Coordinates of C-alpha atoms and ligand atoms in Angstrom, one line a residue:
X107 CA -4.8 17.2 -17.2
X108 CA -5.8 20.1 -14.6
X109 CA -3.3 21.8 -12.8
X110 CA -2.3 20.5 -9.5
X111 CA -4.4 21.7 -6.3
X112 CA -3.8 18.4 -5.0
X113 CA -6.6 18.6 -2.3
X114 CA -9.7 16.7 -4.0
X115 CA -13.0 15.4 -2.7
X116 CA -15.3 18.1 -1.2
X117 CA -14.8 19.3 1.7
X118 CA -17.9 17.2 4.1
X119 CA -20.9 19.5 6.0
X120 CA -24.3 17.5 7.0
X121 CA -25.8 19.9 4.8
X122 CA -24.0 18.2 1.0
X123 CA -25.0 14.9 2.3
X124 CA -27.8 13.7 -0.5
X125 CA -30.7 12.3 1.2
X126 CA -31.1 8.7 0.6
X127 CA -27.6 7.2 -0.3
X128 CA -27.6 3.3 -1.0
X129 CA -24.4 2.7 1.2
X130 CA -21.7 5.0 3.0
X131 CA -18.2 4.2 2.3
X132 CA -15.4 4.8 4.8
X133 CA -12.2 5.5 3.5
X134 CA -11.6 7.5 -0.3
X135 CA -8.3 4.9 -0.2
X136 CA -8.2 2.8 -3.5
X137 CA -9.8 0.1 -1.9
X138 CA -12.7 2.0 -0.7
X139 CA -12.4 4.4 -4.1
X140 CA -12.8 1.7 -6.0
X141 CA -15.7 -0.5 -4.5
X142 CA -18.0 3.4 -4.3
X143 CA -17.0 3.2 -8.3
X144 CA -17.9 -0.2 -8.9
X145 CA -21.4 -0.3 -6.7
X146 CA -21.5 3.7 -9.2
X147 CA -21.1 0.8 -11.4
X148 CA -24.4 -0.5 -10.9
X149 CA -26.7 2.0 -10.1
X150 CA -25.8 3.0 -6.8
X151 CA -25.4 6.4 -4.7
X152 CA -22.0 6.1 -2.9
X153 CA -21.4 8.6 -0.4
X154 CA -17.2 8.4 0.4
X155 CA -16.4 10.0 3.6
X156 CA -12.1 10.7 4.4
X157 CA -10.9 12.2 7.9
X158 CA -7.6 13.7 5.3
X159 CA -8.0 16.0 3.6
X160 CA -7.9 15.0 0.5
X161 CA -8.8 11.5 -1.1
X162 CA -7.0 9.2 -2.5
X163 CA -6.1 7.4 1.0
X164 CA -1.7 6.1 0.5
X165 CA -2.1 7.6 -2.8
X166 CA -2.5 10.4 -2.2
X167 CA 0.1 13.7 -2.9
X168 CA 0.6 17.0 -1.8
X169 CA 3.0 20.1 -2.0
X170 CA 5.0 22.0 0.0
X171 CA 7.6 24.6 -0.7
X172 CA 6.7 23.8 -4.8
X173 CA 7.8 20.8 -4.6
X174 CA 5.0 16.9 -4.6
X175 CA 5.5 13.8 -2.9
X176 CA 3.8 10.7 -3.2
X177 CA 3.1 10.0 0.6
X178 CA 2.2 6.2 -0.9
X179 CA 2.7 5.1 -4.5
X180 CA 7.0 4.9 -5.6
X181 CA 5.3 2.0 -8.5
X182 CA 3.3 -0.3 -9.5
X183 CA 3.5 -3.4 -12.2
X184 CA 1.7 -4.7 -14.6
X185 CA 0.6 -2.5 -15.9
X186 CA 2.5 -2.0 -20.2
X187 CA 0.4 -4.7 -21.1
X188 CA -3.6 -5.2 -21.3
X189 CA -3.5 -6.8 -17.8
X190 CA -6.3 -7.5 -15.8
X191 CA -4.7 -4.8 -13.7
X192 CA -4.2 -2.3 -15.5
X193 CA -7.9 -3.0 -17.7
X194 CA -9.0 -2.2 -14.4
X195 CA -7.2 1.2 -13.8
X196 CA -8.5 2.0 -17.3
X197 CA -12.4 1.0 -16.6
X198 CA -11.9 2.7 -12.9
X199 CA -10.5 6.4 -14.5
X200 CA -12.0 5.8 -17.4
X201 CA -9.0 5.8 -19.8
X202 CA -8.1 9.4 -18.4
X203 CA -5.2 7.3 -16.0
X204 CA -1.5 7.4 -18.1
X205 CA 1.2 4.5 -16.8
X206 CA 5.4 6.0 -17.0
X207 CA 7.3 2.9 -17.6
X208 CA 11.0 3.4 -15.3
X209 CA 14.3 2.6 -16.3
X210 CA 14.3 -0.6 -17.4
X211 CA 16.2 -1.5 -14.7
X212 CA 13.3 -0.7 -11.8
X213 CA 14.8 -1.4 -8.6
X214 CA 19.2 -2.0 -6.9
X215 CA 19.9 -3.8 -5.0
X216 CA 23.2 -2.6 -2.1
X217 CA 24.1 -5.4 -0.1
X218 CA 26.4 -5.2 2.4
X219 CA 29.1 -4.1 -1.1
X220 CA 27.8 -5.4 -3.6
X221 CA 25.6 -4.5 -5.6
X222 CA 22.7 -6.7 -7.6
X223 CA 19.2 -5.3 -9.3
X224 CA 15.8 -7.1 -11.5
X225 CA 15.5 -5.9 -14.8
X226 CA 11.9 -5.2 -16.4
X227 CA 11.1 -8.7 -18.6
X228 CA 10.6 -12.1 -17.4
X229 CA 12.8 -13.8 -19.5
X230 CA 14.9 -10.6 -18.9
X231 CA 14.4 -11.0 -14.9
X232 CA 15.4 -14.8 -15.6
X233 CA 18.3 -13.9 -17.8
X234 CA 20.2 -11.5 -16.1
X235 CA 19.7 -13.6 -12.0
X236 CA 21.8 -16.2 -14.3
X237 CA 24.4 -13.3 -15.0
X238 CA 24.4 -12.4 -11.7
X239 CA 24.3 -15.9 -9.9
X240 CA 25.5 -18.5 -12.5
X241 CA 26.5 -21.2 -10.6
X242 CA 22.7 -21.6 -9.3
X243 CA 21.3 -21.4 -12.9
X244 CA 18.9 -24.5 -12.3
X245 CA 17.7 -23.0 -8.8
X246 CA 16.4 -20.2 -10.7
X247 CA 14.4 -21.4 -13.1
X248 CA 13.5 -23.7 -9.7
X249 CA 11.8 -19.8 -8.1
X250 CA 10.5 -18.8 -11.8
X251 CA 8.7 -22.0 -12.0
X252 CA 7.2 -21.1 -8.6
X253 CA 6.4 -17.9 -9.4
X254 CA 5.3 -18.8 -12.6
X255 CA 2.5 -21.5 -10.4
X256 CA 1.3 -18.8 -8.3
X257 CA -0.9 -17.7 -9.9
X258 CA -3.7 -19.9 -9.4
X259 CA -2.7 -19.9 -6.2
X260 CA -3.5 -15.8 -6.4
X261 CA -6.8 -17.2 -7.8
X262 CA -8.3 -19.5 -5.9
X263 CA -7.5 -16.6 -2.3
X264 CA -9.9 -14.3 -3.8
X265 CA -12.3 -16.5 -4.9
X266 CA -12.2 -17.6 -1.0
X267 CA -12.5 -14.6 -0.1
X268 CA -15.9 -13.9 -1.5
X269 CA -16.8 -17.5 0.1
X270 CA -19.7 -17.1 1.9
X271 CA -19.2 -19.7 5.1
X272 CA -21.3 -22.8 4.8
X273 CA -19.6 -22.4 0.9
X274 CA -16.3 -22.2 2.9
X275 CA -17.4 -24.8 5.2
X276 CA -18.3 -27.5 2.3
X277 CA -15.6 -26.6 0.0
X278 CA -12.4 -27.1 2.1
X279 CA -11.2 -29.4 1.8
X280 CA -11.0 -29.3 -2.0
X281 CA -8.9 -25.9 -1.0
X282 CA -6.8 -27.6 0.9
X283 CA -5.8 -30.3 -2.2
X284 CA -5.4 -26.9 -4.1
X285 CA -3.4 -25.1 -3.1
X286 CA 0.7 -26.5 -2.4
X287 CA 0.9 -26.4 0.7
X288 CA 4.5 -23.8 0.6
X289 CA 2.5 -20.9 -0.1
X290 CA 1.4 -20.4 3.3
X291 CA 5.4 -21.1 3.9
X292 CA 8.1 -18.6 5.5
X293 CA 9.7 -17.5 1.8
X294 CA 13.0 -18.0 3.6
X295 CA 12.4 -21.3 4.3
X296 CA 11.1 -21.5 0.0
X297 CA 13.7 -21.2 -1.4
X298 CA 16.7 -22.0 0.9
X299 CA 14.8 -25.5 -0.5
X300 CA 16.2 -24.5 -3.9
X301 CA 20.0 -22.5 -2.7
X302 CA 22.0 -21.5 0.1
X303 CA 23.7 -19.2 -1.3
X304 CA 22.2 -16.4 0.6
X305 CA 23.0 -14.0 -1.3
X306 CA 20.7 -15.0 -3.6
X307 CA 17.6 -14.9 -1.5
X308 CA 19.0 -12.0 -0.6
X309 CA 18.2 -10.6 -4.3
X310 CA 15.0 -12.5 -4.7
X311 CA 13.7 -10.5 -1.4
X312 CA 15.1 -8.1 -2.4
X313 CA 11.5 -5.5 -2.0
X314 CA 11.3 -7.3 0.9
X315 CA 9.9 -3.4 1.6
X316 CA 7.2 -3.9 0.0
X317 CA 5.4 -5.8 1.7
X318 CA 7.2 -4.7 5.2
X319 CA 8.5 -8.4 6.0
X320 CA 11.6 -9.9 6.1
X321 CA 11.8 -13.9 4.3
X322 CA 11.7 -15.6 7.7
X323 CA 8.7 -14.1 8.7
X324 CA 7.0 -13.6 5.9
X325 CA 4.1 -15.7 3.8
X326 CA 5.8 -17.1 0.2
X327 CA 1.9 -16.4 -1.5
X328 CA 2.8 -12.2 -0.8
X329 CA 6.9 -12.6 -1.3
X330 CA 6.1 -14.4 -5.0
X331 CA 2.3 -11.8 -5.9
X332 CA 4.8 -9.0 -5.2
X333 CA 7.2 -10.8 -7.5
X334 CA 5.0 -11.3 -10.5
X335 CA 4.0 -8.3 -10.2
X336 CA 6.6 -6.7 -10.9
X337 CA 8.1 -8.7 -13.9
X338 CA 7.6 -6.7 -16.8
X339 CA 8.9 -3.6 -14.8
X340 CA 7.3 -0.7 -12.6
X341 CA 5.3 1.8 -13.5
X342 CA 4.6 5.5 -12.7
X343 CA 1.8 7.8 -12.7
X344 CA 2.1 9.9 -15.2
X345 CA 1.1 13.5 -13.6
X346 CA 2.0 12.3 -9.9
X347 CA -0.7 9.4 -7.4
X348 CA -3.1 11.8 -6.8
X349 CA -4.0 11.5 -10.3
X350 CA -4.9 8.3 -9.7
X351 CA -7.8 9.7 -7.1
X352 CA -8.7 12.9 -9.3
X353 CA -9.6 10.3 -12.0
X354 CA -12.4 7.4 -10.0
X355 CA -14.0 10.3 -8.6
X356 CA -16.6 11.4 -11.2
X357 CA -17.8 7.8 -12.3
X358 CA -18.9 8.2 -8.5
X359 CA -20.5 11.8 -8.7
X360 CA -22.0 11.0 -12.0
X361 CA -24.3 8.6 -10.5
X362 CA -25.0 11.2 -7.9
X363 CA -23.1 9.6 -5.4
X364 CA -19.9 12.0 -3.4
X365 CA -16.8 11.6 -2.2
X366 CA -16.5 13.7 1.1
X367 CA -13.4 14.8 2.9
X368 CA -12.6 16.2 6.2
X369 CA -15.4 13.7 7.5
X370 CA -14.1 11.3 9.9
X371 CA -16.1 8.5 11.2
X372 CA -16.8 8.7 14.0
X373 CA -19.1 5.5 15.1
X374 CA -20.2 3.0 12.4
X375 CA -23.5 2.6 13.9
X376 CA -25.2 -1.1 15.3
X377 CA -29.0 -1.5 16.2
X378 CA -30.2 -5.5 17.2
X379 CA -27.2 -6.3 15.9
X380 CA -27.4 -5.5 12.3
X381 CA -25.9 -1.4 11.4
X382 CA -28.2 1.0 10.6
X383 CA -25.4 4.1 10.5
X384 CA -22.5 6.5 11.0
X385 CA -21.5 8.8 13.7
X386 CA -19.5 11.9 12.4
X387 CA -16.9 13.6 14.7
X388 CA -19.1 15.9 15.8
X389 CA -21.9 13.6 16.2
X390 CA -24.3 13.9 13.0
X391 CA -25.1 10.6 12.7
X392 CA -25.5 9.4 8.4
X393 CA -28.6 6.2 8.4
X394 CA -27.8 4.0 5.8
X395 CA -28.6 0.8 6.5
X396 CA -25.5 -0.8 4.9
X397 CA -21.5 0.9 4.9
X398 CA -18.9 -0.5 3.7
X399 CA -15.3 0.3 6.0
X400 CA -12.5 0.6 3.6
X401 CA -10.6 2.3 7.0
X402 CA -8.6 -1.0 7.8
X403 CA -9.1 -4.5 10.2
X404 CA -7.7 -2.4 12.8
X405 CA -9.9 0.9 12.9
X406 CA -13.2 -0.8 12.1
X407 CA -13.3 -3.7 15.2
X408 CA -11.2 -0.9 17.8
X409 CA -12.4 2.2 17.1
X410 CA -15.3 1.8 14.8
X411 CA -17.5 -0.6 15.9
X412 CA -18.9 -1.0 19.2
X413 CA -16.8 -2.7 21.6
X414 CA -19.8 -5.4 23.2
X415 CA -21.3 -5.7 19.5
X416 CA -16.9 -6.6 18.7
X417 CA -17.1 -9.0 20.6
X418 CA -19.9 -10.9 20.2
X419 CA -20.0 -11.7 17.1
X420 CA -16.7 -13.0 17.7
X421 CA -14.8 -10.1 16.3
X422 CA -12.9 -9.5 18.7
X423 CA -10.9 -13.2 19.5
X424 CA -10.1 -13.7 15.4
X425 CA -8.4 -9.4 16.0
X426 CA -6.2 -11.9 18.6
X427 CA -4.9 -13.8 15.4
X428 CA -3.7 -10.5 13.3
X429 CA -0.7 -7.7 14.2
X430 CA -0.4 -4.3 12.0
X431 CA 2.6 -3.7 10.5
X432 CA 5.9 -1.2 11.3
X433 CA 6.2 2.1 10.9
X434 CA 8.1 4.5 8.9
X435 CA 9.7 7.6 7.7
X436 CA 10.0 9.2 4.8
X437 CA 12.7 12.0 4.4
X438 CA 10.6 14.6 2.0
X439 CA 13.3 16.2 -0.2
X440 CA 13.6 18.8 -3.0
X441 CA 16.0 19.6 -4.9
X442 CA 16.7 23.4 -7.5
X443 CA 17.8 21.4 -9.6
X444 CA 16.0 18.7 -12.9
X445 CA 15.9 15.0 -12.6
X446 CA 17.7 15.4 -15.6
X447 CA 20.3 17.3 -14.5
X448 CA 21.2 16.0 -11.4
X449 CA 22.3 12.7 -12.8
X450 CA 19.2 11.3 -11.2
X451 CA 17.8 7.7 -11.8
X452 CA 14.0 6.1 -12.7
X453 CA 15.3 3.7 -10.6
X454 CA 13.8 2.7 -6.8
X455 CA 17.1 1.8 -4.8
X456 CA 17.6 -0.8 -1.5
X457 CA 19.8 -0.5 -0.3
X458 CA 20.9 -3.8 3.0
X459 CA 23.5 -4.0 5.6
X460 CA 24.2 -7.7 4.6
X461 CA 22.0 -10.2 2.9
X462 CA 20.5 -11.4 6.6
X463 CA 18.1 -9.0 6.7
X464 CA 15.7 -10.7 9.2
X465 CA 19.0 -10.7 11.4
X466 CA 19.8 -6.7 11.3
X467 CA 15.8 -5.9 11.4
X468 CA 15.4 -7.9 14.1
X469 CA 19.2 -5.9 16.2
X470 CA 17.7 -2.0 14.8
X471 CA 14.8 -3.2 16.1
X472 CA 16.4 -3.9 19.8
X473 CA 18.5 -0.8 19.3
X474 CA 16.7 1.8 16.8
X475 CA 20.8 3.9 16.5
X476 CA 21.3 -0.1 14.4
X477 CA 21.8 0.4 11.1
X478 CA 18.8 0.3 9.4
X479 CA 17.3 -3.2 8.1
X480 CA 16.6 -1.4 4.6
X481 CA 16.8 2.4 2.6
X482 CA 14.7 3.0 0.4
X483 CA 15.4 5.9 -1.9
X484 CA 12.7 7.1 -5.1
X485 CA 13.4 9.2 -7.3
X486 CA 9.8 10.6 -8.0
X487 CA 10.0 13.1 -9.8
X488 CA 12.6 11.5 -12.3
X489 CA 9.7 9.1 -13.0
X490 CA 6.8 11.7 -13.7
X491 CA 7.3 12.7 -17.8
X492 CA 4.9 15.7 -16.3
X493 CA 6.7 16.7 -13.3
X494 CA 8.6 19.7 -14.8
X495 CA 5.3 21.2 -16.9
X496 CA 4.1 21.8 -12.6
X497 CA 7.3 22.0 -10.9
X498 CA 9.5 23.1 -13.9
X499 CA 13.7 23.2 -12.6
X500 CA 13.0 21.0 -9.8
X501 CA 13.2 17.3 -8.5
X502 CA 12.5 15.3 -5.6
X503 CA 13.3 12.9 -4.1
X504 CA 12.2 10.5 -1.2
X505 CA 13.8 8.2 1.2
X506 CA 11.7 5.8 3.9
X507 CA 13.3 3.0 6.4
X508 CA 11.8 1.6 8.9
X509 CA 10.0 2.5 12.6
X510 CA 8.7 0.7 14.9
X511 CA 6.2 3.3 16.6
X512 CA 7.3 2.2 19.8
X513 CA 10.0 4.8 19.5
X514 CA 7.5 7.5 18.4
X515 CA 4.5 6.9 21.2
X516 CA 5.9 9.2 23.7
X517 CA 4.3 12.4 21.0
X518 CA 1.6 10.2 20.6
X519 CA -1.6 12.9 21.1
X520 CA 0.2 15.5 20.1
X521 CA -0.6 17.9 16.7
X522 CA 0.7 17.8 13.6
X523 CA 3.5 20.5 13.3
X524 CA 3.4 21.1 17.4
X525 CA 4.9 18.3 18.9
X526 CA 7.7 19.9 20.7
X527 CA 11.6 20.9 20.3
X528 CA 12.4 17.2 21.2
X529 CA 10.4 15.4 18.2
X530 CA 11.8 18.1 15.8
X531 CA 15.8 17.8 16.8
X532 CA 14.8 14.0 16.2
X533 CA 13.3 14.0 12.8
X534 CA 16.0 15.6 12.2
X535 CA 19.1 13.8 13.7
X536 CA 17.1 11.0 11.9
X537 CA 16.9 12.3 8.2
X538 CA 20.5 13.3 8.6
X539 CA 21.0 9.9 8.7
X540 CA 18.9 9.0 5.7
X541 CA 20.3 12.1 4.1
X542 CA 23.5 9.9 4.6
X543 CA 23.1 7.0 2.8
X544 CA 22.1 9.2 0.2
X545 CA 25.6 11.4 -1.3
X546 CA 27.0 7.4 -0.7
X547 CA 24.9 6.6 -3.4
X548 CA 24.8 9.4 -4.8
X549 CA 27.6 12.0 -3.8
X550 CA 26.9 14.9 -6.6
X551 CA 23.2 16.3 -4.4
X552 CA 26.1 17.0 -1.3
X553 CA 25.1 19.7 -0.9
X554 CA 21.8 20.3 -3.3
X555 CA 18.9 19.2 -1.2
X556 CA 17.3 22.9 -1.3
X557 CA 14.4 21.8 1.1
X558 CA 13.7 17.9 3.5
X559 CA 11.1 17.4 6.2
X560 CA 10.7 14.2 7.7
X561 CA 7.6 12.0 8.2
X562 CA 7.3 9.8 11.1
X563 CA 4.2 7.0 12.1
X564 CA 2.4 9.4 13.8
X565 CA 2.1 11.2 10.3
X566 CA 1.1 8.4 9.0
X567 CA -1.0 7.8 12.1
X568 CA -2.6 12.0 11.9
X569 CA -2.5 11.8 7.9
X570 CA -4.1 8.7 7.1
X571 CA -4.8 7.4 10.0
X572 CA -3.5 4.1 11.3
X573 CA -3.0 3.5 14.4
X574 CA 0.1 2.7 15.4
X575 CA 1.6 4.4 12.6
X576 CA 1.6 1.2 9.6
X577 CA 2.8 1.1 7.1
X578 CA 0.8 -1.4 4.8
X579 CA -2.5 -2.3 7.2
X580 CA -1.9 -5.6 9.0
X581 CA 1.3 -7.9 8.7
X582 CA 2.0 -10.7 6.1
X583 CA 2.7 -14.2 8.1
X584 CA 1.6 -17.0 6.6
X585 CA -0.8 -16.9 10.4
X586 CA -3.3 -13.8 8.8
X587 CA -3.7 -15.4 5.7
X588 CA -5.6 -17.8 6.5
X589 CA -8.0 -15.7 8.9
X590 CA -10.8 -16.2 6.5
X591 CA -12.5 -14.1 8.2
X592 CA -10.4 -11.2 6.0
X593 CA -12.5 -10.9 3.4
X594 CA -16.3 -8.4 2.3
X595 CA -18.8 -9.9 4.9
X596 CA -18.7 -9.3 8.1
X597 CA -20.7 -11.3 11.0
X598 CA -22.2 -7.7 10.9
X599 CA -25.7 -7.7 8.3
X600 CA -24.8 -4.1 6.6
X601 CA -21.1 -3.9 7.3
X602 CA -18.9 -5.0 4.2
X603 CA -15.5 -4.5 4.5
X604 CA -13.2 -4.3 1.6
X605 CA -9.3 -1.9 0.8
X606 CA -5.7 -3.7 1.9
X607 CA -6.2 -5.7 5.1
X608 CA -8.7 -7.0 3.2
X609 CA -6.9 -9.1 0.1
X610 CA -2.9 -8.3 0.2
X611 CA -1.3 -4.3 0.6
X612 CA 0.0 -2.7 -2.3
X613 CA -2.5 -0.4 -4.7
X614 CA -3.2 -3.6 -6.8
X615 CA -4.0 -5.7 -3.0
X616 CA -5.9 -3.0 -2.4
X617 CA -7.7 -2.1 -6.1
X618 CA -8.3 -5.4 -6.1
X619 CA -10.4 -6.1 -3.1
X620 CA -12.4 -3.9 -4.0
X621 CA -13.7 -5.8 -7.1
X622 CA -14.3 -8.2 -4.5
X623 CA -16.4 -6.1 -2.9
X624 CA -18.5 -5.6 -4.7
X625 CA -18.7 -7.8 -5.7
X626 CA -19.6 -9.2 -2.8
X627 CA -21.5 -6.9 -2.1
X628 CA -24.1 -7.2 -5.4
X629 CA -24.0 -10.7 -6.1
X630 CA -22.3 -12.7 -9.3
X631 CA -25.6 -12.0 -11.3
X632 CA -25.0 -8.5 -11.6
X633 CA -21.1 -8.4 -11.0
X634 CA -20.9 -10.9 -14.2
X635 CA -21.5 -8.3 -17.3
X636 CA -20.1 -5.2 -15.8
X637 CA -16.9 -8.3 -15.8
X638 CA -16.9 -8.4 -19.4
X639 CA -16.7 -4.8 -19.7
X640 CA -14.2 -4.5 -17.5
X641 CA -12.3 -8.2 -18.9
X642 CA -13.9 -8.0 -22.4
Ligands
FAD81 C1 5.5 4.0 2.1 C2 4.8 3.5 1.5 C3 4.3 3.1 0.2 C4 4.3 2.6 -0.3 N1 4.5 2.8 -2.2 C5 4.1 1.4 -3.0 C6 4.1 1.4 -4.5 O1 5.0 1.9 -4.8 N2 3.5 1.1 -4.6 C7 2.2 -0.2 -4.2 O2 1.3 -0.3 -4.7 N3 1.2 0.0 -2.9 C8 2.6 1.3 -2.1 N4 2.5 0.9 -1.7 C9 1.0 0.5 -0.2 C10 -0.1 1.0 -1.2 O3 -0.1 2.5 -1.1 C11 -1.1 0.2 -0.4 O4 -0.9 -1.1 0.2 C12 -2.6 0.8 -0.1 O5 -2.6 2.2 -1.1 C13 -3.5 0.4 0.9 O6 -5.5 1.3 0.2 P1 -6.2 0.7 1.2 O7 -7.4 1.3 0.1 O8 -6.1 -0.5 1.1 O9 -6.0 2.1 2.3 P2 -5.2 3.5 2.7 O10 -5.1 4.1 1.3 O11 -4.7 3.3 3.5 O12 -6.4 4.3 3.3 C14 -7.9 3.7 4.0 C15 -8.1 6.1 3.9 O13 -9.0 5.6 5.3 C16 -9.4 7.1 5.9 N5 -10.4 6.9 7.3 C17 -9.1 5.6 8.5 N6 -10.0 6.1 9.3 C18 -11.2 6.5 9.1 C19 -12.3 8.0 9.8 N7 -12.6 7.2 10.6 N8 -13.6 8.1 8.9 C20 -12.8 8.4 7.6 N9 -12.2 7.8 7.2 C21 -10.6 7.0 8.2 C22 -7.5 7.5 6.0 O14 -8.4 8.8 5.8 C23 -6.9 6.8 4.2 O15 -7.1 7.4 3.0 C24 3.0 1.9 -0.5 C25 2.9 2.3 1.4 C26 3.0 3.2 2.3 C27 3.2 3.3 2.7

């Protein structure tokens, strides 16, 4: 493995462009990279344009003061065996991406003054839940059955996204009959049919931060997808999350394509109703009748496309059906001792003030001084067996908590690093509040923090291009999941969509979205042999 420079991709200059790309991809997150890599495998020459200084989107890492942190990858499930997820990563990275298992207890939930946890392995997960809630065995078994039944619904959702509008119309009655009704119900409603034990419901929903909506608002389908995803434990990319993009990009380059950084796309160009290319910041235009937007739905329809095109193609009405997810704070911490010396676990901590997650979030949104509704703590250096080779004698921690964009809106439009003393003071206050949660759970760390910095939704806007600093793109409500226009195809010829907004959030969700987009673009005849190659 080469040393970690953490700046991957090739700096954009108009003169570095090839004259004849088959497709342009806006955004180098896992959704955009997957689409570009699979198209490259089919012989397309693809140009990926990324506004940030490094490729990878939320899978990128950064370093400062001798430490290294990931920004949007804390754990990934389903890669411990030859699953479809693992086969996709293996294919995209040519087997270069390796995975390290976290501790058996991958998630620990501090709920009020009680502690519960999730353990790796389907049987172990179930038995551990029963051990924590012995009177609830029947409800737990019913829950496990619901999880098992969701597999078919997830495949169906993927298939639905691939359909052309007329196919969707024809198959609607069949799909309605096939899809279990509870899939689009609220998570809490489904679980409260099984039990009225609020601690059990809270434990089962202890990962709600993985999709940004608490159980009385989220769609059961997404809850179940995440629970299934981690059922066999959490895994961390060996070498850090930046390795994901680093190992995928060569596939794009091998076919003559490129991934450009510092490449902000200002506009998608449309002539006579069809896409003709894109315009970059600075005014340079790249002509190409095939553009894939992997930059998120909000960016695509509210910022990149001409407003009249959005209106005339009906997307202004469609956009009124969805809303951005909440923003977040992250405290990036560096310590001058190793994870082992400090006693840091390979377990994520989820800290909740009470078992009523929805009430806690509501209270916090009404009063920012109320307790954080969830505080998530991750120990990346404890999860990565390669970390000490890159950063000897050190350790890192990340603390994440929700934060509405509106709280930071008064600094909108200011420059990163120069937002003013009042902003810095507010950040320190928030950082100190979050650090208290860390010291409360791991008192040995008090006085050991060597360096920390706080990111806000404005940092997310600055580095990741999300205009509301949103954590997971669009909110995962039942209504969002039923928007059939959220898929690879658009009503604008030549424009395709991919990434987390077109399927679900999560690295795997966005990667699978890339597979769907490539399938829609290339057609089943071309994709079948490739799928065979990937999945065997
Ligand atoms: C704090 C946090 C923790 C997370 N933890 C996990 C986790 O542990 N496990 C997990 O599976 N998932 C996790 N996720 C979610 C996961 O990272 C995302 O769902 C997924 O990576 C999204 O991929 P994407 O390709 O859709 O979008 P992104 O990765 O966001 O990529 C979009 C890209 O488009 C670029 N872009 C935007 N506008 C433009 C423009 N005009 N021109 C050029 N480029 C543009 C952006 O800079 C960005 O690089 C986490 C997310 C966050 C924020």
